[in-house]
mmCIF file of C-alpha atoms in Angstrom:
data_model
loop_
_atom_site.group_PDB
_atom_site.id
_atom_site.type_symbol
_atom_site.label_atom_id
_atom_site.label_comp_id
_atom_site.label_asym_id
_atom_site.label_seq_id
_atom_site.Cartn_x
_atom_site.Cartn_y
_atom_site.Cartn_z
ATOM 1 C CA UNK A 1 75.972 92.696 146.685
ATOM 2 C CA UNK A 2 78.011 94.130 143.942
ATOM 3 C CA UNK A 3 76.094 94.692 140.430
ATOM 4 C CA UNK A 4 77.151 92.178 137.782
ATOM 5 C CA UNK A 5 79.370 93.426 134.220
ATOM 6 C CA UNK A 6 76.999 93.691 132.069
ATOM 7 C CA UNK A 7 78.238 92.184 128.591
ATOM 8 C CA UNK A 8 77.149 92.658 125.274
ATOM 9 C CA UNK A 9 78.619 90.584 122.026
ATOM 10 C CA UNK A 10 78.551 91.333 118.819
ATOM 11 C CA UNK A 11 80.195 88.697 115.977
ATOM 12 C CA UNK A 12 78.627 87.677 113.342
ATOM 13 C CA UNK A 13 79.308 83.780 113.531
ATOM 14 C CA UNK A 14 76.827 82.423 115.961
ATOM 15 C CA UNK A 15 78.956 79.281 116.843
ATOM 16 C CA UNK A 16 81.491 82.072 118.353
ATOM 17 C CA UNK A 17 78.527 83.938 120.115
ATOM 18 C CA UNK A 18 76.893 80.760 121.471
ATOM 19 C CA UNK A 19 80.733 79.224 122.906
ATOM 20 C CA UNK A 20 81.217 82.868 124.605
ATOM 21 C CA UNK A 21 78.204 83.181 125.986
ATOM 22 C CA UNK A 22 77.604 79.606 126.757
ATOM 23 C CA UNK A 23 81.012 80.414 128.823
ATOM 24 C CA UNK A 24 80.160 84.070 130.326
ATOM 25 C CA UNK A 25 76.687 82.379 131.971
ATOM 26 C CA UNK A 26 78.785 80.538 134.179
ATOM 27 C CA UNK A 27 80.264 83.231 135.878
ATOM 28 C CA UNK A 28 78.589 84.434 138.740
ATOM 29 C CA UNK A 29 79.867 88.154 138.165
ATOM 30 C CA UNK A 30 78.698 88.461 134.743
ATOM 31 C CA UNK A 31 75.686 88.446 133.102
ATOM 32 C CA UNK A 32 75.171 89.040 128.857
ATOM 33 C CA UNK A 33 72.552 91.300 128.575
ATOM 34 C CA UNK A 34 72.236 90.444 124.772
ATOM 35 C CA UNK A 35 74.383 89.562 121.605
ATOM 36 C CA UNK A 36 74.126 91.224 117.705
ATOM 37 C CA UNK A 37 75.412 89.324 114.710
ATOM 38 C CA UNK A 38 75.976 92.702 113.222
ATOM 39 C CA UNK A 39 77.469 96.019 113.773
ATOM 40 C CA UNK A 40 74.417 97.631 113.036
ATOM 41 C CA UNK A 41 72.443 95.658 115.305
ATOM 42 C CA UNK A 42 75.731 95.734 117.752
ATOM 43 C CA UNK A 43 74.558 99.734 118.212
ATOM 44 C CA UNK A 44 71.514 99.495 118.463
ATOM 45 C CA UNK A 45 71.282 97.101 121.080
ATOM 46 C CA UNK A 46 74.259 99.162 122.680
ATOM 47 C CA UNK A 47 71.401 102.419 122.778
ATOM 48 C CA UNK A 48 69.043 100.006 124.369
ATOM 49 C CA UNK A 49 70.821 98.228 127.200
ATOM 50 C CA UNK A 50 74.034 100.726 128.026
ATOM 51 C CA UNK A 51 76.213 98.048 129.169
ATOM 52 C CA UNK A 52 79.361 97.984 130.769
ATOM 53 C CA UNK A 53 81.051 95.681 128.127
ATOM 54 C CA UNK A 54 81.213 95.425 124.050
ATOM 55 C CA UNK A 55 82.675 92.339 123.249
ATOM 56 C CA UNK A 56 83.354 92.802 119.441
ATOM 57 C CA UNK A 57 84.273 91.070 116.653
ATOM 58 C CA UNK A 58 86.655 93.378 114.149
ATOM 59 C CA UNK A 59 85.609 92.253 110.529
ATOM 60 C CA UNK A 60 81.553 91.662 109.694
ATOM 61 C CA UNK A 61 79.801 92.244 106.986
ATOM 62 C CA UNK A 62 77.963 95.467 106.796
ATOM 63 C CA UNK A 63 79.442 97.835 109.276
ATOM 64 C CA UNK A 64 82.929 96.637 110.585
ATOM 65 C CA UNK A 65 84.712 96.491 114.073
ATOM 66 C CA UNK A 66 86.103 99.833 113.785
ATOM 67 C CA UNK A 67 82.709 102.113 112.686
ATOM 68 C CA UNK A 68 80.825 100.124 115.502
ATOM 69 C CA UNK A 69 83.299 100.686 118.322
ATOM 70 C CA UNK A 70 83.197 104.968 116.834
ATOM 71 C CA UNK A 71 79.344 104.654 116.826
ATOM 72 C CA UNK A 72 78.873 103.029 120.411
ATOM 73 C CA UNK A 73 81.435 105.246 122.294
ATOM 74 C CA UNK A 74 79.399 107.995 120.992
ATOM 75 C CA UNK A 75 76.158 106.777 122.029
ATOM 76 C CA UNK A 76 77.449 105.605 125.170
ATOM 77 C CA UNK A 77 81.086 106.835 126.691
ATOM 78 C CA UNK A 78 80.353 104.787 129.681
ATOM 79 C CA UNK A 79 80.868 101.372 127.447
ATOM 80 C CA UNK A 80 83.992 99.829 127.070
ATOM 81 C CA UNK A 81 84.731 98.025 123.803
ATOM 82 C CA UNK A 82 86.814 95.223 124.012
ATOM 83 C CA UNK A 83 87.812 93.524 120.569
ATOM 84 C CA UNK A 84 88.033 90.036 119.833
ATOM 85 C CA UNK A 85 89.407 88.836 116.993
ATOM 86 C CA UNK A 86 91.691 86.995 114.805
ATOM 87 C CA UNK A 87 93.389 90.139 113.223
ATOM 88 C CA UNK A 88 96.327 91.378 114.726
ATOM 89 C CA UNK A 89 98.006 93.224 111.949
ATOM 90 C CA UNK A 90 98.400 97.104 111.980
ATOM 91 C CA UNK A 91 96.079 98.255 110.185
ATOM 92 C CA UNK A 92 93.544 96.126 112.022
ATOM 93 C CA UNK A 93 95.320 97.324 115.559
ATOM 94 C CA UNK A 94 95.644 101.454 115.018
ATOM 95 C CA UNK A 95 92.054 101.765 113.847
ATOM 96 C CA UNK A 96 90.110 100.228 116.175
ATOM 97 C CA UNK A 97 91.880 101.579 119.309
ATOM 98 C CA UNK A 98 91.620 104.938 117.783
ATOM 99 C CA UNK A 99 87.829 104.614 116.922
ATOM 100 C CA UNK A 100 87.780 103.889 121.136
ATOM 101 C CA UNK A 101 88.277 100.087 121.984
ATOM 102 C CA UNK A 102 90.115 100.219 125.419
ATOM 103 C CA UNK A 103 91.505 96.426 124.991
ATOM 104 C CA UNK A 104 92.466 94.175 122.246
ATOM 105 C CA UNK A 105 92.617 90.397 122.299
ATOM 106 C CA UNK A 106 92.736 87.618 119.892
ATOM 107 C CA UNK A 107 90.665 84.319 119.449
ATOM 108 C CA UNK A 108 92.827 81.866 120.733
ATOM 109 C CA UNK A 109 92.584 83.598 124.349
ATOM 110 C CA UNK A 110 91.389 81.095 126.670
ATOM 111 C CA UNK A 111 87.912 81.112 128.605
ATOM 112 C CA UNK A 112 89.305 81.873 131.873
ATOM 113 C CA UNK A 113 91.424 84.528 130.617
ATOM 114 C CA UNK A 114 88.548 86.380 128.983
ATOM 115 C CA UNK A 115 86.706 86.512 131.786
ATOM 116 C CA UNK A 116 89.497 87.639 133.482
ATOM 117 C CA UNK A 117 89.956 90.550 130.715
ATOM 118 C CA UNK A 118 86.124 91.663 131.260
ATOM 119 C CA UNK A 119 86.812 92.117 134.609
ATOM 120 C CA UNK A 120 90.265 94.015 134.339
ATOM 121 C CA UNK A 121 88.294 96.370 131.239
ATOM 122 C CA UNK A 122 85.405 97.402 133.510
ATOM 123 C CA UNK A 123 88.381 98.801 136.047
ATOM 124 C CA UNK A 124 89.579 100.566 133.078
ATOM 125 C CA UNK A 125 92.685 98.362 132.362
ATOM 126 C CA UNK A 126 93.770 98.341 129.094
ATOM 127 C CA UNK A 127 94.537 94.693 128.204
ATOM 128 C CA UNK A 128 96.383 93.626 124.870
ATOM 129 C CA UNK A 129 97.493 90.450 123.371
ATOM 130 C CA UNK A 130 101.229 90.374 123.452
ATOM 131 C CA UNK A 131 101.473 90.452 119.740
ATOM 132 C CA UNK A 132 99.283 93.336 119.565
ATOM 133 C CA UNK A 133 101.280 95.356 122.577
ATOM 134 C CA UNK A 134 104.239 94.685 120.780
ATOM 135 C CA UNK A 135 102.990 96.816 118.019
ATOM 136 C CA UNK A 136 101.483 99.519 120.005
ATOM 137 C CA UNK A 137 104.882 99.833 121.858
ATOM 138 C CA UNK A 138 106.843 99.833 118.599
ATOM 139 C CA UNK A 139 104.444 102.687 117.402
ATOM 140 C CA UNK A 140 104.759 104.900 120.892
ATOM 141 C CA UNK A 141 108.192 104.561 120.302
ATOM 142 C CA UNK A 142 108.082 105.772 117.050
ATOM 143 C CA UNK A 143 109.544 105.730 114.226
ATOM 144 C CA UNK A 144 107.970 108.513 112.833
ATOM 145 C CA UNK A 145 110.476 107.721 110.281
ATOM 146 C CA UNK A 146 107.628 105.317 109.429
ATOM 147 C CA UNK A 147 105.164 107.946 108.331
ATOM 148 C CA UNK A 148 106.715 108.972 105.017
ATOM 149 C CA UNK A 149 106.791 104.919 104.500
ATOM 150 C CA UNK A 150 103.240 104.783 105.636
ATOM 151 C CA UNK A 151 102.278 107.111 103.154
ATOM 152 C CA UNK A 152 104.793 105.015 100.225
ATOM 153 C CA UNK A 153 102.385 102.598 101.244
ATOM 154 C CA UNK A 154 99.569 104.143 99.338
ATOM 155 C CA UNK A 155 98.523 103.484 95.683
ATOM 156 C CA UNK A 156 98.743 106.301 93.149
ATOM 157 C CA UNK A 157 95.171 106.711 93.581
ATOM 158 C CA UNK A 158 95.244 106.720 97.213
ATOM 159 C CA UNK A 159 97.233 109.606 97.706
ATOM 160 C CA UNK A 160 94.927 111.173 95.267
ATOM 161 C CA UNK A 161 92.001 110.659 97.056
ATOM 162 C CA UNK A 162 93.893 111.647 99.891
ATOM 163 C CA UNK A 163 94.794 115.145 99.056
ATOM 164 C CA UNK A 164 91.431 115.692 97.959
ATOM 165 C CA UNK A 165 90.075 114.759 100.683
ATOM 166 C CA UNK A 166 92.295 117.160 102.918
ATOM 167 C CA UNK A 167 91.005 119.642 100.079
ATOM 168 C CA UNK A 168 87.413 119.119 101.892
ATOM 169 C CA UNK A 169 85.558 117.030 99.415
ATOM 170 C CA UNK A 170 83.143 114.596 100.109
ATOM 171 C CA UNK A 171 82.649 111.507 98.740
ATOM 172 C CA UNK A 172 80.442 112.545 96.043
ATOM 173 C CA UNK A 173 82.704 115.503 95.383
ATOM 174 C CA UNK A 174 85.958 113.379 94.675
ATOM 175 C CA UNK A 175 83.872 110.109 92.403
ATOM 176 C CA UNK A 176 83.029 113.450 90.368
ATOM 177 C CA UNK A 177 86.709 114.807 90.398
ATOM 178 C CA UNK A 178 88.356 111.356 89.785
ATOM 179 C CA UNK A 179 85.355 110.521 87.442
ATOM 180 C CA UNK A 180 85.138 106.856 89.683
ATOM 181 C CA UNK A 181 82.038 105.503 91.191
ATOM 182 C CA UNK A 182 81.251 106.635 94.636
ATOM 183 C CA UNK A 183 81.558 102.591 96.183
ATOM 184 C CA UNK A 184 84.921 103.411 94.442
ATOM 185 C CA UNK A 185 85.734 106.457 96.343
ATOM 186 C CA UNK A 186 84.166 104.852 99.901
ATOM 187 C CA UNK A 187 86.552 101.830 99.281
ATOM 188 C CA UNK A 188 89.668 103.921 99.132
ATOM 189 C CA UNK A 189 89.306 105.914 101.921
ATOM 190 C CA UNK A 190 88.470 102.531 103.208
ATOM 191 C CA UNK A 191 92.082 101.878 102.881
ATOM 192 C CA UNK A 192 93.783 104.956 103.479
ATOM 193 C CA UNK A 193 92.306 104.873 106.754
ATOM 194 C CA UNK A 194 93.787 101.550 107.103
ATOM 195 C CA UNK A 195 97.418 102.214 106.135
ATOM 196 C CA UNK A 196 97.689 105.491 107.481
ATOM 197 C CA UNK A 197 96.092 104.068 111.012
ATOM 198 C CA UNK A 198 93.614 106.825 111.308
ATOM 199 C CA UNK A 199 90.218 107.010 112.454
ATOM 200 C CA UNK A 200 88.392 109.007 110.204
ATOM 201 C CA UNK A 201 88.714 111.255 107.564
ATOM 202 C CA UNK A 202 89.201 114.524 109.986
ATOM 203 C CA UNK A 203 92.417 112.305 110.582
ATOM 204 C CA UNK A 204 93.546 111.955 107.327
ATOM 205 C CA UNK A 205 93.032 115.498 106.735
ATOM 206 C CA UNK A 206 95.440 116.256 110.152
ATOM 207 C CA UNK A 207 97.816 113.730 108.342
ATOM 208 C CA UNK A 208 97.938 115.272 105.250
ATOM 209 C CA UNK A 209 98.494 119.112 106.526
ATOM 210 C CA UNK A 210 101.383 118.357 108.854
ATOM 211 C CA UNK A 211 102.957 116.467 106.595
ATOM 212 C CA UNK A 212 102.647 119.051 103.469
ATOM 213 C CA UNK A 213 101.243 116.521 100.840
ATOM 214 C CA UNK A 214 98.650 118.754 100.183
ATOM 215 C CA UNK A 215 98.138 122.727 98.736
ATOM 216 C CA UNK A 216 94.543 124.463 99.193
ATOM 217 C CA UNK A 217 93.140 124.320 95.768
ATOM 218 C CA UNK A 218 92.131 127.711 94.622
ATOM 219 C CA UNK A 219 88.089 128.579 95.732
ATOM 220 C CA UNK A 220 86.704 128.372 91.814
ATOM 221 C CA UNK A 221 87.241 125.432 90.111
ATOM 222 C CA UNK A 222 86.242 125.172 86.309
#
């Protein structure tokens, strides 16, 4: 007899937990080996049980959708993450299947087409919402003409941040440099990340260099 997909899910409304799982028991095939109201909690569980399936909520408190889905493909390549949420803008989109999610679909999919989903993820198959594969196919396509405007999209104090932080700084290095607060600093790169649909800061850095935004400041700084 064939081994059930193991599912874990991770939101942090319960009513949303309880209606998917409530759901997932039914089918014979699948069996939810736990749920997390947090990210944090999300990984940990994800260390404990290695299953098959993340079912994951985007935006929580704490540590979001796109951290968690970074953190659990690292602990466990084997998982798939599959996102479910309500988001379906760009810089909700470009982040989290960069961080590793393999499929992206929004709340108002129905039961039966979950499940179906689960069982097309643990095959591998990438499954998107339409509105969401709409954007991913405009972005393959490219217009790379839309990086300079990506980058327009930045404050003043983003693009600071962000050629210091193709300079090599860390967090603690820039509040100094800017003289900001550090939760000041964490909240921009928060953003650039965002707009500029990267990953992580490595990323940024990448985006930066290509693009020649950024000179190496010289070694010995006053």
């Amino acid at each position: 007899m064939t081994e059930p997909i193991t599912i874990l899910l991770v939101d942090d409304h319960e009513v949303v937990r309880n209606g998917v799982r409530s759901y997932l028991e039914t089918q014979p095939d699948i069996h939810v080996v736990g749920e997390a109201g947090s990210g944090e909690e999300g990984v940990k569980l994800v260390a404990e049980t290695i299953p098959d399936i993340v079912l994951l909520d985007l935006i929580m408190p704490g540590m979001d959708g796109v951290e968690t889905t970074r953190q659990i493909k690292e602990i466990s390549p084997r998982t798939q993450v599959v996102v479910l949420t309500s988001y379906h803008k760009d810089v909700h989109i470009f982040p989290a299947l960069k961080a590793g999610a393999i499929s992206y679909i929004l709340k108002d999919i129905k039961m039966d087409q979950l499940a179906d989903t689960l069982r097309r993820t643990v095959k591998g198959e990438v499954v998107l919402h339409p509105r969401v594969a709409s954007r991913v196919l405009q972005n393959i396509r490219g217009d790379h003409d839309d990086d300079q405007a990506l980058f327009a999209n930045l404050t003043d104090r983003e693009q600071e941040v962000l050629r210091v932080i193709a300079n090599g700084l860390t967090n603690s290095q820039i509040a100094e440099k800017l003289v900001i607060s550090e939760n000041t600093v964490k909240g921009h790169v928060s953003n650039i990340l965002s707009k500029l649909h990267v990953a992580d800061r490595t990323q940024v850095a990448v985006y930066a260099w290509q693009r020649g935004l950024v000179q190496r400041e010289p070694s010995g700084e006053d």
